[in-house]
Structures are given as C-alpha cells and as structure tokens.
C-alpha cells in the first residue's frame, strides 16, 4: 500500500519543508508550520487545459472581447472595483467575522440582474433563504448551492454558466485532490488555483469570501492574495452601523477608493453622503467639538472630533484616544505645551472620533488641536467652522493634499468658514464662496476662531 507523503507548510506564507521548523525561512514567522498531506500522486486538477492549448500571440493581434466590465447596481462596489466587475477576474473579500461579508455578497446575488451562482459552505439553504427574504429578493436568476466540494462546485458552475460566481468562503472548500483538512494552506491554495483557472477560462467574475486571522490578515497563505486580481477588505466597528469597503489590491483600478455602507435591519444600505451622518448637528454649542474635512482614499468627508480635557485625578495624567493615533495625540499635546504655552501637562485628555471611524489622515491634526483647546478653555467653537491642516512639530500649520476637494465638501454641507494653511501651490481662494482663513501658527487659528 502506498503511503501518502506529507510535508510541513507555513500557515502564513505557504513555505514548504520536509521537516518541522520553529521559524519560517520564507516569512520569518515563528511556530507557523503545520504538517499536511501532500497532493495525491498522479491526480490531475480539473479545468486544466493541456499544455498545447495556449500559443504565444502578438499583442496587436489580441482581439478585445466586447464589453469587459459588468456594471453593477451597487455603486459602492462599482467604485471600489474600478467602475464595475471585470470579466474573468477573481476577487477576494476579506473581513472580521460578523462584519457582513456574507450579507454583502448575498445582496449582490439577489439584487443584481445577472445570473448568479451563490455557493455557501457555511450556511444551509434555509438560512440563506431567510436572510435573502429579509434583504428583499429582486433577482429571479439567483441560484444557491450549499456545497464544499470543489470539483462538484466547478461541475455545477460549468453546467449552469452563471454570469457571476460567489464562494462563501474559500476556507470551507475542499478538493479531493488534496488530502489535508479544509481551511489548511494546501487546500486553500489548491481551491483558489482551480477557481482562478475557472474564472479565466470561463470569463465569469468570481468573488471569494476569505476569513481573517486574529492579527487581521486574510487566513491562508499570502499566495492567495498574490493569485487573485483584487483584494477588498470589509471593515468597521461592530458596535457601529458603518462599514467601509476598501481596495487593498486591484489589477484593474485604483486602490484609493472606498465604499461606505450602513448595516440596517434589511441588509446593507449604500451611504451616498457620509458627512451628513458622521456629523451630529446639535443646536446647542458644546465645548470640545470640532469638525474636520478629511479624505479616505480619494473621497472627502467631514468628521466630528470630540475632546475632553479635565484635571488629572491621579498623579499621572491619562491620555486616551479612539479612532485617532494615540502617539500623534501625544505629539500634538506636546506641541501645544511647548510651542504655544498651553498647560496640559497635568490634565487628562480623552479624544474620540464620532461614528467609530478610524482616521490616519494628518489633515485632521488642526481639528484635534482645536477640540482639545476648546475643551480646555470650556469655550465652544462657533458653529459653521471646519478645519483641514496638519500641525508640525514647531506649532506651524502645514498644507495637506487635495485641499480643493476638502473645501468643496465643507462648502457643500453649508459651512461658512474653513481654516487651512498658507503656501498651498496652485490654490486660489477666490474659487469658493465660503470664507477661507489661511493661518501659519496655532495662535492665529485661536484668534480667528474665538475672537
Ligand atoms: P454576516 O454577513 O453573516 O457576516 P460575515 O459573513 O462577515 O461573518 O453578517 C452578519 C451580521 O450582520 C449579523 O451579526 C447580523 C447583521 N445583519 C443585520 O444587521 N441586518 C441584516 O439585514 C443582515 C442580513 C445581517
Ligand atoms: Mg459569513
């Protein structure tokens, strides 16, 4: 009887060795090797063309095949995919458990007017039906398959010839060509490779849902990310309803795009104007609140920054921040202390970005600084003012990129003043109706706001 050969695979990069190793020579991660049984001998993967089928062609002779993109109704998904889903592309959708990956894909399957095959290895037909009814079914040509065997999925797909294929999730698939358990590196790699071949040969755009590991990377080998054409990440704070769909990699478009959704009782709703929901319009003026115009990818929107400064009850003052880098907050506090003479050394400082949004745009620096000063002095910032500038280590106000887009967003939402930096190349304030105040120092900003 022949014995199955096994080898050790690194679970993070897919490196293969015959013996167990503590540290992976491929990606330097520790304790990542797991023994897996290697592919059965003599087996051939389904859907592999024989080597003689493909011939080199002169680039000019390649005929463009009509419409290369399928434009979806979901405008956010179109946006992150670069204007629509490219035929024959393989798209990986990653995200934390429970964030809404299955919902997003099921919504695609039941709302778009394409023939869709939705394969689920995680939920039963009944569960899918219940969820679909909750979201509202409008596509009469959506087929559901609950199956985890790769070969059988590919057989059904080639019979049905869908226009879009969705797999929920790549980690549940198993190929009978590979003996190791579903979700292991060799299984994930084999399944993805077969689906890639299927997508390229049949020109069917294929979406794969991928799980995420504890440290936030997509579970399975890194090669998975290299194989696919597009990697989308679905993220958000589960305590809030907003979800961001981000492009991490895209062979057919920019990676600067984001889509914004709101999780409602009846599925995911597209958020067309994020600023309106991220900023609370209260009539009463409160101290410690400022508005910043920020960019996420290429998309401008307004966010609300809330700060609370109080005398430290204990010896060491506390600094805590949600949605904003704590180190950057400490730096801004040091700048205020040293360069501008505000005594914050014995104060607790808490900072929060409303709506559970995380920002790493330096353009919110000035708004953070002003929220802290406003709370410290207990003076509300007058309504109708927004900020968009970076703060440097010497307390200087520095320019930020795409200022025109930021100002346009502020203007669109009916604000009457924006505070930005001086020295912005090619910037003409006379293009805007809104009052634009250009400052070089924090003191100037304080004067412009509170006097
Ligand atoms: P799900 O798509 O199952 O997440 P994932 O596939 O990423 O693990 O999302 C599940 C969450 O979304 C679940 O906790 C319930 C919530 N949800 C709603 O709030 N409204 C809805 O209409 C649906 C379908 C789900
Ligand atoms: Mg799911």
Coordinates of C-alpha atoms and ligand atoms in Angstrom, one line a residue:
X1 CA 0.0 0.0 0.0
X2 CA 1.4 3.4 -0.9
X3 CA 1.9 5.8 1.8
X4 CA 0.7 9.4 1.5
X5 CA 3.6 11.8 1.6
X6 CA 3.3 14.7 4.0
X7 CA 5.2 17.9 4.3
X8 CA 5.2 20.9 6.6
X9 CA 3.6 24.2 5.4
X10 CA 4.0 27.6 6.9
X11 CA 0.4 28.8 7.6
X12 CA 1.2 32.4 6.9
X13 CA 3.3 32.3 3.7
X14 CA 2.9 28.7 2.4
X15 CA 6.6 27.9 2.6
X16 CA 7.1 24.1 2.3
X17 CA 9.7 22.0 4.1
X18 CA 10.1 18.3 4.7
X19 CA 10.8 18.7 8.4
X20 CA 9.2 20.9 11.1
X21 CA 10.9 24.2 11.7
X22 CA 10.4 26.7 14.5
X23 CA 11.0 29.7 12.4
X24 CA 9.9 30.1 8.8
X25 CA 12.8 30.8 6.4
X26 CA 10.3 32.4 4.0
X27 CA 8.5 35.0 6.1
X28 CA 10.3 34.7 9.5
X29 CA 7.2 34.0 11.5
X30 CA 7.5 31.7 14.5
X31 CA 5.7 28.5 15.1
X32 CA 3.8 28.6 11.9
X33 CA 4.5 25.1 10.5
X34 CA 1.7 22.5 10.3
X35 CA 2.0 19.1 8.9
X36 CA -0.2 18.5 5.9
X37 CA -0.6 15.6 3.5
X38 CA 0.6 16.4 0.0
X39 CA -1.3 16.1 -3.2
X40 CA -2.1 12.6 -4.2
X41 CA 0.2 11.3 -6.9
X42 CA -1.0 11.0 -10.5
X43 CA -4.0 13.2 -9.9
X44 CA -4.8 16.0 -12.3
X45 CA -6.6 19.1 -11.3
X46 CA -9.9 19.7 -13.1
X47 CA -10.2 22.5 -15.6
X48 CA -6.5 22.5 -16.5
X49 CA -6.0 22.9 -20.2
X50 CA -3.4 20.7 -21.8
X51 CA -0.1 22.5 -22.4
X52 CA -0.6 22.6 -26.1
X53 CA -3.7 24.8 -26.0
X54 CA -2.0 28.1 -25.4
X55 CA 0.2 29.7 -28.0
X56 CA 2.1 33.0 -27.9
X57 CA 0.2 35.8 -29.8
X58 CA 1.4 39.2 -31.0
X59 CA -0.1 41.8 -28.7
X60 CA -1.7 43.7 -31.7
X61 CA -3.5 40.5 -32.8
X62 CA -5.3 40.0 -29.5
X63 CA -8.9 40.9 -30.1
X64 CA -10.7 42.9 -27.4
X65 CA -13.8 41.0 -26.5
X66 CA -16.6 43.5 -26.4
X67 CA -17.6 44.8 -23.0
X68 CA -15.0 43.8 -20.5
X69 CA -16.9 45.0 -17.4
X70 CA -20.1 44.2 -15.8
X71 CA -21.5 47.3 -14.2
X72 CA -23.4 46.6 -11.0
X73 CA -26.3 48.4 -9.4
X74 CA -24.3 48.6 -6.2
X75 CA -22.5 51.9 -6.8
X76 CA -20.1 51.5 -3.9
X77 CA -19.0 48.0 -5.2
X78 CA -18.5 49.5 -8.7
X79 CA -16.4 52.3 -7.2
X80 CA -14.0 50.0 -5.3
X81 CA -13.7 47.6 -8.2
X82 CA -12.8 50.5 -10.6
X83 CA -16.1 51.1 -12.4
X84 CA -17.5 47.6 -12.5
X85 CA -16.5 44.0 -12.2
X86 CA -14.1 42.9 -14.9
X87 CA -15.0 39.7 -16.7
X88 CA -12.9 36.7 -15.6
X89 CA -11.5 38.4 -12.5
X90 CA -11.0 36.7 -9.2
X91 CA -11.9 39.0 -6.3
X92 CA -11.2 38.2 -2.6
X93 CA -13.4 39.8 0.0
X94 CA -11.8 39.7 3.5
X95 CA -13.1 41.0 6.8
X96 CA -13.6 40.2 10.5
X97 CA -16.3 37.6 11.4
X98 CA -19.8 39.0 11.6
X99 CA -18.9 42.2 9.8
X100 CA -21.2 41.5 6.9
X101 CA -19.2 39.8 4.2
X102 CA -21.9 37.2 3.5
X103 CA -24.6 39.8 3.6
X104 CA -22.7 42.0 1.1
X105 CA -22.2 39.1 -1.3
X106 CA -25.8 37.7 -0.9
X107 CA -27.1 41.2 -1.6
X108 CA -25.0 41.2 -4.8
X109 CA -26.5 37.8 -5.7
X110 CA -30.1 38.7 -5.1
X111 CA -30.3 42.3 -6.2
X112 CA -28.3 42.4 -9.4
X113 CA -29.9 41.4 -12.6
X114 CA -27.4 38.8 -13.6
X115 CA -27.5 35.0 -13.5
X116 CA -25.6 34.4 -10.2
X117 CA -24.5 31.2 -8.6
X118 CA -24.0 31.7 -4.8
X119 CA -22.1 28.8 -3.2
X120 CA -22.2 28.6 0.5
X121 CA -20.2 26.2 2.6
X122 CA -21.2 28.0 5.8
X123 CA -25.0 28.2 5.9
X124 CA -27.9 26.0 4.9
X125 CA -30.3 26.8 2.1
X126 CA -32.9 27.7 4.6
X127 CA -30.7 30.1 6.5
X128 CA -29.8 31.8 3.2
X129 CA -33.4 32.0 2.1
X130 CA -34.4 33.6 5.4
X131 CA -31.6 36.1 5.1
X132 CA -32.4 36.8 1.5
X133 CA -36.0 37.5 2.3
X134 CA -35.1 39.9 4.9
X135 CA -32.9 41.8 2.5
X136 CA -35.5 41.6 -0.3
X137 CA -35.1 39.5 -3.4
X138 CA -35.3 41.2 -6.8
X139 CA -33.1 38.9 -9.0
X140 CA -35.1 36.0 -10.4
X141 CA -32.0 34.3 -11.6
X142 CA -30.1 33.7 -8.4
X143 CA -29.0 30.1 -7.8
X144 CA -28.0 28.8 -4.4
X145 CA -25.7 25.8 -3.9
X146 CA -24.7 24.5 -0.5
X147 CA -21.6 22.5 -1.2
X148 CA -18.0 22.4 -0.1
X149 CA -16.5 20.0 -2.6
X150 CA -14.5 22.0 -5.1
X151 CA -14.9 19.6 -8.0
X152 CA -18.6 19.4 -7.6
X153 CA -18.9 23.2 -7.4
X154 CA -16.9 23.6 -10.6
X155 CA -19.1 21.0 -12.4
X156 CA -22.3 22.8 -11.3
X157 CA -20.8 26.1 -12.3
X158 CA -19.8 24.9 -15.8
X159 CA -23.3 23.4 -16.3
X160 CA -25.2 26.4 -15.0
X161 CA -22.9 29.0 -16.7
X162 CA -23.6 31.9 -14.3
X163 CA -22.6 35.5 -15.1
X164 CA -21.2 35.9 -11.5
X165 CA -20.0 33.3 -9.1
X166 CA -19.8 33.8 -5.4
X167 CA -18.0 31.4 -3.0
X168 CA -18.7 31.8 0.8
X169 CA -16.0 31.0 1.9
X170 CA -12.7 29.8 0.4
X171 CA -11.7 28.3 3.8
X172 CA -14.6 25.9 3.7
X173 CA -13.8 24.4 0.3
X174 CA -12.0 21.1 0.0
X175 CA -10.6 19.5 -3.1
X176 CA -10.4 15.7 -3.3
X177 CA -7.1 16.2 -5.0
X178 CA -5.6 17.3 -1.7
X179 CA -5.9 15.2 1.5
X180 CA -5.4 17.8 4.2
X181 CA -8.3 19.3 6.1
X182 CA -10.5 22.1 4.7
X183 CA -9.0 25.5 5.6
X184 CA -5.4 24.3 5.6
X185 CA -2.8 26.0 3.4
X186 CA -2.7 23.4 0.7
X187 CA -6.5 23.2 0.4
X188 CA -6.9 27.0 0.2
X189 CA -4.1 27.2 -2.3
X190 CA -5.5 24.4 -4.5
X191 CA -9.1 25.7 -4.3
X192 CA -8.0 29.2 -5.2
X193 CA -5.8 28.0 -8.1
X194 CA -8.7 25.9 -9.5
X195 CA -11.2 28.8 -9.2
X196 CA -8.7 31.1 -10.8
X197 CA -8.4 28.8 -13.8
X198 CA -12.2 28.5 -13.9
X199 CA -12.6 32.3 -13.8
X200 CA -10.0 33.0 -16.5
X201 CA -11.3 30.2 -18.9
X202 CA -15.0 30.9 -18.5
X203 CA -14.7 34.7 -18.1
X204 CA -17.0 34.5 -15.1
X205 CA -16.1 37.1 -12.4
X206 CA -15.7 35.2 -9.2
X207 CA -15.9 36.5 -5.7
X208 CA -14.3 34.6 -2.9
X209 CA -15.0 35.4 0.8
X210 CA -11.9 35.0 2.9
X211 CA -11.7 34.8 6.7
X212 CA -9.4 36.9 8.6
X213 CA -6.9 35.7 11.3
X214 CA -6.5 37.3 14.7
X215 CA -3.8 39.7 13.6
X216 CA -6.0 41.0 10.8
X217 CA -4.5 39.3 7.7
X218 CA -6.5 37.1 5.4
X219 CA -6.3 33.5 6.7
X220 CA -4.4 31.1 4.5
X221 CA -1.2 31.6 2.6
X222 CA -0.1 35.0 1.4
X223 CA 0.0 33.5 -2.0
X224 CA -3.8 33.7 -2.0
X225 CA -3.5 37.5 -2.2
X226 CA -1.0 37.2 -5.0
X227 CA -3.2 34.9 -7.0
X228 CA -6.3 37.0 -7.1
X229 CA -6.8 40.1 -9.1
X230 CA -8.5 42.2 -6.5
X231 CA -8.5 42.2 -2.7
X232 CA -11.3 44.0 -0.9
X233 CA -11.4 44.5 2.8
X234 CA -14.7 45.0 4.6
X235 CA -14.1 46.7 7.9
X236 CA -15.8 48.7 10.6
X237 CA -16.5 48.7 14.3
X238 CA -19.2 46.1 15.1
X239 CA -20.7 48.5 17.7
X240 CA -21.5 51.0 15.0
X241 CA -23.5 50.6 11.8
X242 CA -21.0 51.9 9.4
X243 CA -18.9 49.6 7.2
X244 CA -16.0 50.6 4.9
X245 CA -15.2 48.5 1.9
X246 CA -11.6 49.2 1.0
X247 CA -9.5 48.2 -2.0
X248 CA -6.2 46.7 -0.9
X249 CA -5.1 45.5 -4.3
X250 CA -6.6 46.0 -7.7
X251 CA -5.2 44.9 -11.0
X252 CA -7.9 46.9 -12.9
X253 CA -8.2 50.1 -11.0
X254 CA -7.0 52.4 -8.2
X255 CA -6.6 51.2 -4.7
X256 CA -7.6 54.6 -3.3
X257 CA -11.3 54.0 -3.4
X258 CA -13.6 53.2 -0.6
X259 CA -17.2 52.3 -0.4
X260 CA -19.4 53.2 2.6
X261 CA -22.3 51.2 3.8
X262 CA -24.7 51.2 6.7
X263 CA -25.9 47.9 8.2
X264 CA -29.6 48.1 8.6
X265 CA -32.3 45.7 9.6
X266 CA -32.8 44.9 5.9
X267 CA -29.2 44.4 4.7
X268 CA -26.5 46.9 3.8
X269 CA -27.6 50.3 2.7
X270 CA -25.3 52.5 0.5
X271 CA -24.3 55.7 2.2
X272 CA -24.1 58.4 -0.5
X273 CA -23.3 61.3 1.7
X274 CA -21.1 60.1 4.6
X275 CA -20.6 63.6 6.1
X276 CA -24.3 64.0 6.9
X277 CA -24.3 61.0 9.2
X278 CA -20.9 61.4 10.8
X279 CA -21.5 64.9 12.0
X280 CA -24.2 65.5 14.6
X281 CA -26.0 68.7 14.0
X282 CA -26.9 69.8 17.5
X283 CA -28.2 73.3 18.1
X284 CA -26.6 73.7 21.5
X285 CA -23.0 74.7 21.3
X286 CA -20.7 72.3 23.3
X287 CA -17.1 72.8 24.0
X288 CA -14.5 70.2 22.9
X289 CA -16.1 69.6 19.5
X290 CA -14.6 70.4 16.2
X291 CA -15.2 69.5 12.6
X292 CA -12.6 68.4 10.1
X293 CA -12.7 67.8 6.4
X294 CA -10.8 64.6 5.8
X295 CA -10.0 62.2 2.9
X296 CA -10.4 58.5 3.0
X297 CA -8.8 57.3 -0.2
X298 CA -10.0 59.8 -2.8
X299 CA -13.2 60.5 -1.0
X300 CA -13.7 63.7 1.1
X301 CA -16.0 63.7 4.0
X302 CA -16.5 65.6 7.3
X303 CA -15.9 64.0 10.7
X304 CA -16.6 65.2 14.2
X305 CA -13.8 65.2 16.7
X306 CA -14.7 65.2 20.4
X307 CA -12.2 66.0 23.1
X308 CA -12.4 66.1 26.9
X309 CA -9.8 67.8 29.0
X310 CA -10.0 67.6 32.7
X311 CA -7.7 67.9 35.7
X312 CA -5.9 64.6 36.4
X313 CA -7.5 62.9 39.4
X314 CA -4.4 60.7 39.9
X315 CA -0.7 61.5 39.7
X316 CA -0.1 60.5 36.1
X317 CA -2.4 62.2 33.6
X318 CA -4.3 59.9 31.3
X319 CA -4.3 60.2 27.5
X320 CA -6.7 58.1 25.6
X321 CA -7.9 58.2 22.0
X322 CA -10.4 56.3 19.9
X323 CA -10.1 56.4 16.2
X324 CA -7.0 58.6 16.2
X325 CA -3.4 57.5 16.7
X326 CA -2.6 57.9 20.4
X327 CA 1.1 58.8 19.7
X328 CA 0.1 61.5 17.3
X329 CA -2.3 62.9 20.0
X330 CA 0.7 62.9 22.5
X331 CA 2.8 64.8 19.9
X332 CA 0.1 67.4 19.4
X333 CA -0.3 67.9 23.1
X334 CA 3.5 68.3 23.5
X335 CA 3.4 70.9 20.7
X336 CA 0.6 72.8 22.4
X337 CA 2.6 72.7 25.7
X338 CA 6.0 73.7 24.4
X339 CA 5.3 75.9 21.4
X340 CA 2.0 77.6 22.3
X341 CA 2.2 77.7 26.1
X342 CA -1.0 75.8 27.0
X343 CA -0.5 74.0 30.2
X344 CA -1.9 70.5 29.6
X345 CA 0.8 68.5 31.4
X346 CA -1.4 67.9 34.5
X347 CA -4.6 67.3 32.5
X348 CA -6.3 64.1 31.4
X349 CA -7.1 64.2 27.7
X350 CA -9.6 62.0 26.0
X351 CA -10.2 62.1 22.3
X352 CA -12.9 60.4 20.2
X353 CA -13.8 60.4 16.6
X354 CA -17.5 60.2 16.3
X355 CA -19.1 57.3 14.4
X356 CA -16.5 54.7 15.2
X357 CA -14.4 55.8 12.2
X358 CA -10.6 55.5 12.3
X359 CA -8.6 58.2 10.6
X360 CA -4.9 58.4 9.8
X361 CA -5.1 61.5 7.7
X362 CA -2.7 64.2 9.1
X363 CA -5.2 66.7 7.8
X364 CA -7.3 66.2 11.0
X365 CA -4.4 67.5 13.2
X366 CA -5.7 71.0 13.4
X367 CA -9.2 69.9 14.3
X368 CA -7.9 67.7 17.0
X369 CA -5.8 70.5 18.4
X370 CA -8.7 72.9 18.4
X371 CA -11.1 70.4 20.0
X372 CA -8.5 70.0 22.9
X373 CA -8.1 73.7 23.3
X374 CA -11.9 74.3 23.2
X375 CA -12.5 71.7 25.9
X376 CA -9.5 73.0 27.9
X377 CA -10.9 76.6 27.9
X378 CA -14.5 75.4 28.0
X379 CA -15.3 77.6 25.1
X380 CA -17.4 76.1 22.2
X381 CA -16.1 76.5 18.7
X382 CA -18.7 78.7 16.9
X383 CA -20.8 76.7 14.5
X384 CA -20.1 76.7 10.8
X385 CA -16.3 76.4 11.1
X386 CA -14.3 73.4 9.8
X387 CA -10.6 72.7 9.8
X388 CA -8.2 71.0 7.5
X389 CA -4.5 71.2 8.1
X390 CA -1.6 69.3 9.5
X391 CA 0.3 70.6 12.6
X392 CA 4.1 70.5 12.6
X393 CA 6.4 70.0 15.5
X394 CA 7.1 73.7 15.8
X395 CA 3.4 74.5 16.0
X396 CA 3.3 75.6 12.4
X397 CA 0.2 74.9 10.3
X398 CA 1.1 72.8 7.3
X399 CA -0.7 72.2 4.0
X400 CA -2.5 69.0 3.2
X401 CA -3.2 67.3 -0.1
X402 CA -6.3 67.7 -2.3
X403 CA -7.4 70.8 -0.5
X404 CA -9.9 71.7 -3.2
X405 CA -11.9 68.6 -2.7
X406 CA -11.9 69.1 1.1
X407 CA -13.1 72.7 0.8
X408 CA -15.7 71.7 -1.8
X409 CA -17.1 69.1 0.7
X410 CA -17.3 71.7 3.5
X411 CA -19.0 74.2 1.2
X412 CA -21.5 71.6 0.0
X413 CA -22.6 70.9 3.6
X414 CA -23.3 74.6 4.3
X415 CA -20.4 75.6 6.5
X416 CA -19.3 79.2 6.2
X417 CA -15.7 79.1 7.2
X418 CA -12.7 76.8 6.8
X419 CA -9.3 77.2 8.4
X420 CA -6.4 75.9 6.3
X421 CA -2.7 76.6 5.9
X422 CA -0.9 79.2 3.8
X423 CA 1.5 78.3 1.0
X424 CA -0.6 75.9 -1.0
X425 CA 0.6 75.6 -4.5
X426 CA -1.8 76.5 -7.2
X427 CA -4.6 77.2 -4.7
X428 CA -7.0 80.1 -5.5
X429 CA -9.3 81.1 -2.6
X430 CA -11.4 83.2 -4.9
X431 CA -12.9 80.0 -6.5
X432 CA -15.0 79.5 -3.4
X433 CA -17.9 81.3 -1.8
X434 CA -17.0 80.1 1.6
X435 CA -14.8 82.2 3.9
X436 CA -11.3 80.7 3.7
X437 CA -8.9 81.6 6.5
X438 CA -5.2 80.8 5.9
X439 CA -3.0 80.6 9.0
X440 CA 0.6 79.8 9.7
X441 CA 0.5 79.4 13.6
X442 CA -1.8 77.9 16.1
X443 CA -2.2 81.3 17.9
X444 CA -3.6 82.8 14.7
X445 CA -6.1 80.0 14.4
X446 CA -7.2 80.5 18.1
X447 CA -7.7 84.2 17.3
X448 CA -9.6 83.5 14.1
X449 CA -11.9 81.1 15.9
X450 CA -12.6 82.7 19.3
X451 CA -12.4 86.4 18.7
Ligands
LIG1 P1 -22.6 38.3 8.1 O1 -22.8 38.7 6.7 O2 -23.1 36.9 8.4 O3 -21.1 38.4 8.4 P2 -19.8 37.6 7.9 O4 -20.2 36.8 6.8 O5 -18.8 38.7 7.6 O6 -19.3 36.8 9.1 O7 -23.2 39.4 9.0 C1 -23.8 39.3 10.0 C2 -24.2 40.4 10.9 O8 -25.0 41.4 10.2 C3 -25.0 39.8 11.9 O9 -24.5 40.0 13.1 C4 -26.4 40.4 11.7 C5 -26.2 41.6 10.9 N1 -27.2 41.8 9.9 C6 -28.0 42.9 10.1 O10 -27.9 43.7 11.0 N2 -29.0 43.2 9.1 C7 -29.3 42.3 8.1 O11 -30.2 42.6 7.3 C8 -28.4 41.2 8.0 C9 -28.7 40.2 6.8 C10 -27.4 41.0 8.9
LIG2 MG1 -20.3 34.7 6.6

